[in-house]
XYZ file of C-alpha atoms in Angstrom:
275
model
C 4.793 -102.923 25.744
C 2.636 -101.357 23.491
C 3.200 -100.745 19.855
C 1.618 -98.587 17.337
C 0.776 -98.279 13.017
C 1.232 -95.079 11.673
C -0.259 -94.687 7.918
C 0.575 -91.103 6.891
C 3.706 -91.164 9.182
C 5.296 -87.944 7.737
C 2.642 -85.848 8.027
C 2.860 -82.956 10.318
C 0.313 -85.145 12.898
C 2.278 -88.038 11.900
C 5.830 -86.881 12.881
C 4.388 -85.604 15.742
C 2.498 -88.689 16.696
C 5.698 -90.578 16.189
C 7.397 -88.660 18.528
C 5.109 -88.856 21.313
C 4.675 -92.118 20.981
C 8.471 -93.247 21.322
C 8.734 -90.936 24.239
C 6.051 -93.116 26.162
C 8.201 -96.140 25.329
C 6.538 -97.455 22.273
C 7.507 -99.279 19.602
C 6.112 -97.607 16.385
C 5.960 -98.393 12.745
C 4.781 -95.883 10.296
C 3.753 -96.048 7.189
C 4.678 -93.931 3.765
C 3.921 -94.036 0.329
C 6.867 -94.353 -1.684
C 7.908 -90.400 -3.535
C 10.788 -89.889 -5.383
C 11.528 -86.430 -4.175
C 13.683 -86.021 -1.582
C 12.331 -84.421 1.525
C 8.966 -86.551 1.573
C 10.870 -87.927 4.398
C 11.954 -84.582 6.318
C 9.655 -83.818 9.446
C 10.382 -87.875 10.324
C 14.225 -86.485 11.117
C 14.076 -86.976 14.970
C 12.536 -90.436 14.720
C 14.598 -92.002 12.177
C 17.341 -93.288 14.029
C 15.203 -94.566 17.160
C 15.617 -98.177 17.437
C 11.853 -98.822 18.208
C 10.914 -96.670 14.986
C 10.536 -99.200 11.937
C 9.543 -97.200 8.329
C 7.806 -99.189 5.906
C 6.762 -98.130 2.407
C 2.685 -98.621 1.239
C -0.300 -97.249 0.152
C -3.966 -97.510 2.106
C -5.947 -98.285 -1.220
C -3.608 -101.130 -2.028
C -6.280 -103.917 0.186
C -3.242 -106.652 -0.414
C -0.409 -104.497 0.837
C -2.617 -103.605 4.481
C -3.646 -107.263 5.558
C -0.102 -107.737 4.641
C 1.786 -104.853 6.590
C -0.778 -105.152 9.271
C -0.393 -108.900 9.676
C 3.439 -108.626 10.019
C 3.200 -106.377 12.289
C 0.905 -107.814 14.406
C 3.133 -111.202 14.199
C 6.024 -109.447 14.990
C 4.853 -107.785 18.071
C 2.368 -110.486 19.595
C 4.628 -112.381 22.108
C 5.186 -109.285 24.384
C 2.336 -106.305 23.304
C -0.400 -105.907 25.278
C -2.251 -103.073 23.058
C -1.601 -102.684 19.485
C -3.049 -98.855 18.105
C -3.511 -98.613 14.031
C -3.939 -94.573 13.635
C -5.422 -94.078 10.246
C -3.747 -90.931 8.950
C -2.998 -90.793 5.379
C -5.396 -89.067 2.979
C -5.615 -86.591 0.211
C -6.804 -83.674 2.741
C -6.812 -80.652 1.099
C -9.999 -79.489 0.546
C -9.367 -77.356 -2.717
C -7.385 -80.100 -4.266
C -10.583 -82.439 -3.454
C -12.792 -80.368 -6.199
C -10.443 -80.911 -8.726
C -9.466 -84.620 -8.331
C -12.842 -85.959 -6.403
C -12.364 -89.422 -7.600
C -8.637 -89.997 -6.111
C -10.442 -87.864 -2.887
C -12.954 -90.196 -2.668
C -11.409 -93.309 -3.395
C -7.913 -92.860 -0.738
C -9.869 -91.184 2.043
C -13.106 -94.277 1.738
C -11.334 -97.655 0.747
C -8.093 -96.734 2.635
C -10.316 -96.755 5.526
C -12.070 -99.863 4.528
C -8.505 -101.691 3.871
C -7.809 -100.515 7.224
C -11.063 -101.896 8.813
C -10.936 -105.231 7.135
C -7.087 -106.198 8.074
C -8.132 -105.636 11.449
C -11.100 -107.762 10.695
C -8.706 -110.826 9.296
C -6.909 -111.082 11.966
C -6.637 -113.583 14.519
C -9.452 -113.072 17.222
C -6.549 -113.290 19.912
C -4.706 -110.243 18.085
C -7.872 -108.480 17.266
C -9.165 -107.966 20.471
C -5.927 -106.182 21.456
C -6.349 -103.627 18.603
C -7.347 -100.050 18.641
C -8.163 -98.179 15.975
C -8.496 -94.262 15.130
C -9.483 -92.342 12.152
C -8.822 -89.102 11.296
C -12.226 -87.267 10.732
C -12.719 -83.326 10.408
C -14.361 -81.157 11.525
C -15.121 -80.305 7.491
C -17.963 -82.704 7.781
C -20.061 -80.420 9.252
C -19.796 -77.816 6.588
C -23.018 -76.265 6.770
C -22.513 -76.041 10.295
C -26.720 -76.905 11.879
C -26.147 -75.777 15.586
C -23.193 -73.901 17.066
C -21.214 -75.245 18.860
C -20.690 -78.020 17.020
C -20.545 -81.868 19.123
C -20.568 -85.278 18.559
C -24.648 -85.405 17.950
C -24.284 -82.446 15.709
C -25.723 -83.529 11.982
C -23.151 -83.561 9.025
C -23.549 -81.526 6.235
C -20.378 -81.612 3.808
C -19.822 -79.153 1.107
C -16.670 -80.436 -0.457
C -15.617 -83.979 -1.990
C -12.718 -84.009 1.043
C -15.813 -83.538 3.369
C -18.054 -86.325 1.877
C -15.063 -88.875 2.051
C -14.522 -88.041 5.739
C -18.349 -88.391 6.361
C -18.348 -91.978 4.769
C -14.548 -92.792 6.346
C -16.334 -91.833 10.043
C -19.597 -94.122 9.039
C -17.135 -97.262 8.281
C -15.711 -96.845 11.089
C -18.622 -96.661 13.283
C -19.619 -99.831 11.346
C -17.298 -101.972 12.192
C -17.145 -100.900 15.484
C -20.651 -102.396 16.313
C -20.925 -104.806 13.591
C -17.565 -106.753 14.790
C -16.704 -105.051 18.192
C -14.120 -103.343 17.319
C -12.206 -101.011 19.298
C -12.644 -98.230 16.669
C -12.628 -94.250 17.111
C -13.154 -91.296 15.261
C -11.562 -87.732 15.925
C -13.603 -84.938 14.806
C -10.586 -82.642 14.949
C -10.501 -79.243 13.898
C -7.969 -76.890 12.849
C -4.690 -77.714 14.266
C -1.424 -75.756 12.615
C 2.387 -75.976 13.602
C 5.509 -75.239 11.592
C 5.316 -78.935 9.976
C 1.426 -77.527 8.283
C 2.016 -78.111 4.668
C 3.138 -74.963 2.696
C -0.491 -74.988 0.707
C -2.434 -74.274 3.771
C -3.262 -70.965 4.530
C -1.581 -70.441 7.781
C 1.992 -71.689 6.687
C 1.235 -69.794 3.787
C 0.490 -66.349 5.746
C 3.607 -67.378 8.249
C 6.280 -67.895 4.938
C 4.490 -64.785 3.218
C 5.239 -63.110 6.131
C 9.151 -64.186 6.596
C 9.998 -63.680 2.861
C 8.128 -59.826 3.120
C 10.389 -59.219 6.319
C 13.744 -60.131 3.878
C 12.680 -58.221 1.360
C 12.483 -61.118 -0.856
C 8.716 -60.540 -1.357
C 6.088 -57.251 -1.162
C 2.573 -58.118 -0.915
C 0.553 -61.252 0.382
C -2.507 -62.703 -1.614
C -5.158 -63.998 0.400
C -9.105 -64.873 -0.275
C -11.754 -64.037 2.662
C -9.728 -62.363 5.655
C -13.075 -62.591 7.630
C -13.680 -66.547 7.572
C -13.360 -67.990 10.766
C -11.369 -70.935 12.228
C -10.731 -72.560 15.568
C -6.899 -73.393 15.246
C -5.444 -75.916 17.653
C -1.549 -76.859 17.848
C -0.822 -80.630 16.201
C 1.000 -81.334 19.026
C -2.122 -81.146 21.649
C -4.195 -82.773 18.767
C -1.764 -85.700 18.812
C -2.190 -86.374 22.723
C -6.043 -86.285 21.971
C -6.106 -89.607 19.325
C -4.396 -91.126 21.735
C -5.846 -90.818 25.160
C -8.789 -91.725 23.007
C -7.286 -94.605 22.282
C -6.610 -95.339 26.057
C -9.989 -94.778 27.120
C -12.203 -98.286 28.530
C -14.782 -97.927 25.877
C -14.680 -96.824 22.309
C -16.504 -93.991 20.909
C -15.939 -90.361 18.848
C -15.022 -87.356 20.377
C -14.311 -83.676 18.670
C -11.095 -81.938 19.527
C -10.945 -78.072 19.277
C -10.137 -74.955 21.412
C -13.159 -73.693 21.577
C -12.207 -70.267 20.054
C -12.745 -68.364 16.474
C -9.833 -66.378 15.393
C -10.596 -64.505 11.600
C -7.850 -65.012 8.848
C -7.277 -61.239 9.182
C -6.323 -61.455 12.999
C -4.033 -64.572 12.365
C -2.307 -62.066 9.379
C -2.421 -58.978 11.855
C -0.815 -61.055 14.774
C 1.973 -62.659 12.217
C 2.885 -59.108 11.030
C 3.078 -57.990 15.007
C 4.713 -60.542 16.129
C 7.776 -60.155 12.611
């Protein structure tokens, strides 16, 4: 059996990480921080009553509570677990939100990682060689992009604090991947949307825009630069991508994306067709 460490568990990749993961048999914990509002918990409802789901409440930058909660896990497992996979998935990722709070940015998206890293690192050498680890990069880090298409050799250039916290959160991990031998990999994902997105981002906020203008309950939509650019993946593809990379003989970072530019104003025109 192999068994699996979700931090960020109810995210939108989260949930659906979760989900694919149980289907192929694992047993999965994931990891939240604790909220007190009450639907923190809502895109984990078709996990929560699996038997090999197990949610745990914690926080990356708490260094204590990881060696902890990844050293019970690992004890628990052990006996009968041939691989165990940590995916690294919380963070504060919006990239808006990381100009106006680049400290918390910073300090979540680079020591969570290093908490991460160094658990791993503590752990018995028996256990440690069975672990795999993946961070969630993005493919923000290459802001300023130097070549087109972007690829794994491309140089970073960030241009947000989210951006510069992924760049150092991909360098730790490439650390520790050849300073300890470490099975450690980074996604360079890009865009990747589904109904779970979070209702700041701008395609859930074009899709609800979009619903409440079709009841009537709203008449215009706001937007910034209709021409900007994205490639947009589904989550659910992106999901299947950490972990085949996670399967693969040899650690190393990959980018994920479609391949194809679609402009905020075609994503708008096809939500409006398509209501």
């Amino acid at each position: 059996m192999k068994s699996a460490f979700i931090t960020g568990v109810n995210g939108q990749d989260g949930s659906y990480l979760a989900e694919f993961l149980l289907e192929k048999g694992y047993r999965v914990t994931g990891v939240v921080r604790r909220a007190s509002t009450l639907n923190h918990l809502q895109r984990l409802e078709k996990v929560r009553g699996n038997d090999n789901f197990e949610l745990k409440y914690g926080d990356i930058v708490d260094a204590t509570c990881m060696h902890r909660m990844i050293r019970e896990w690992t004890d628990s497992n052990h006996l009968d677990c041939e691989q165990f996979e940590v995916y690294n998935l919380a963070a504060q990722s919006h990239v808006q939100v990381s100009f106006e709070l680049p400290e918390y940015t910073n300090h979540t998206n680079i020591m969570g990682v290093y908490n991460i890293l160094n658990a791993i690192v503590a752990l018995p050498k028996s256990v440690q060689k069975k672990v795999r680890f993946y961070q969630a990069s993005s493919s923000e880090m290459y802001g300023l992009v130097q070549e087109v298409p972007q690829s794994e050799t491309t140089p970073f250039y960030p241009r947000s604090p989210y951006a510069v916290s992924k760049v150092s959160g991909y360098w730790a991990t490439v650390n520790y991947r050849e300073s300890f031998g470490l099975f450690a990999c980074n996604g360079i994902l890009f865009n990747h949307e589904s109904p779970r997105r979070g209702e700041t981002f701008v395609t859930r906020k074009i899709t609800r825009a979009v619903g409440a203008i079709k009841r009537g309950q709203l008449s215009c939509l706001e937007l910034g630069n209709l021409d900007a650019k994205r490639d947009w993946g589904h989550a659910r593809d992106y999901v299947e991508a950490m972990w085949l990379m996670l399967q693969q003989e040899k650690a190393t970072d990959y980018v994920v994306a479609t391949g194809k530019q679609y402009s905020v104003r075609q994503f708008v025109e096809k939500a409006f067709k398509i209501a």
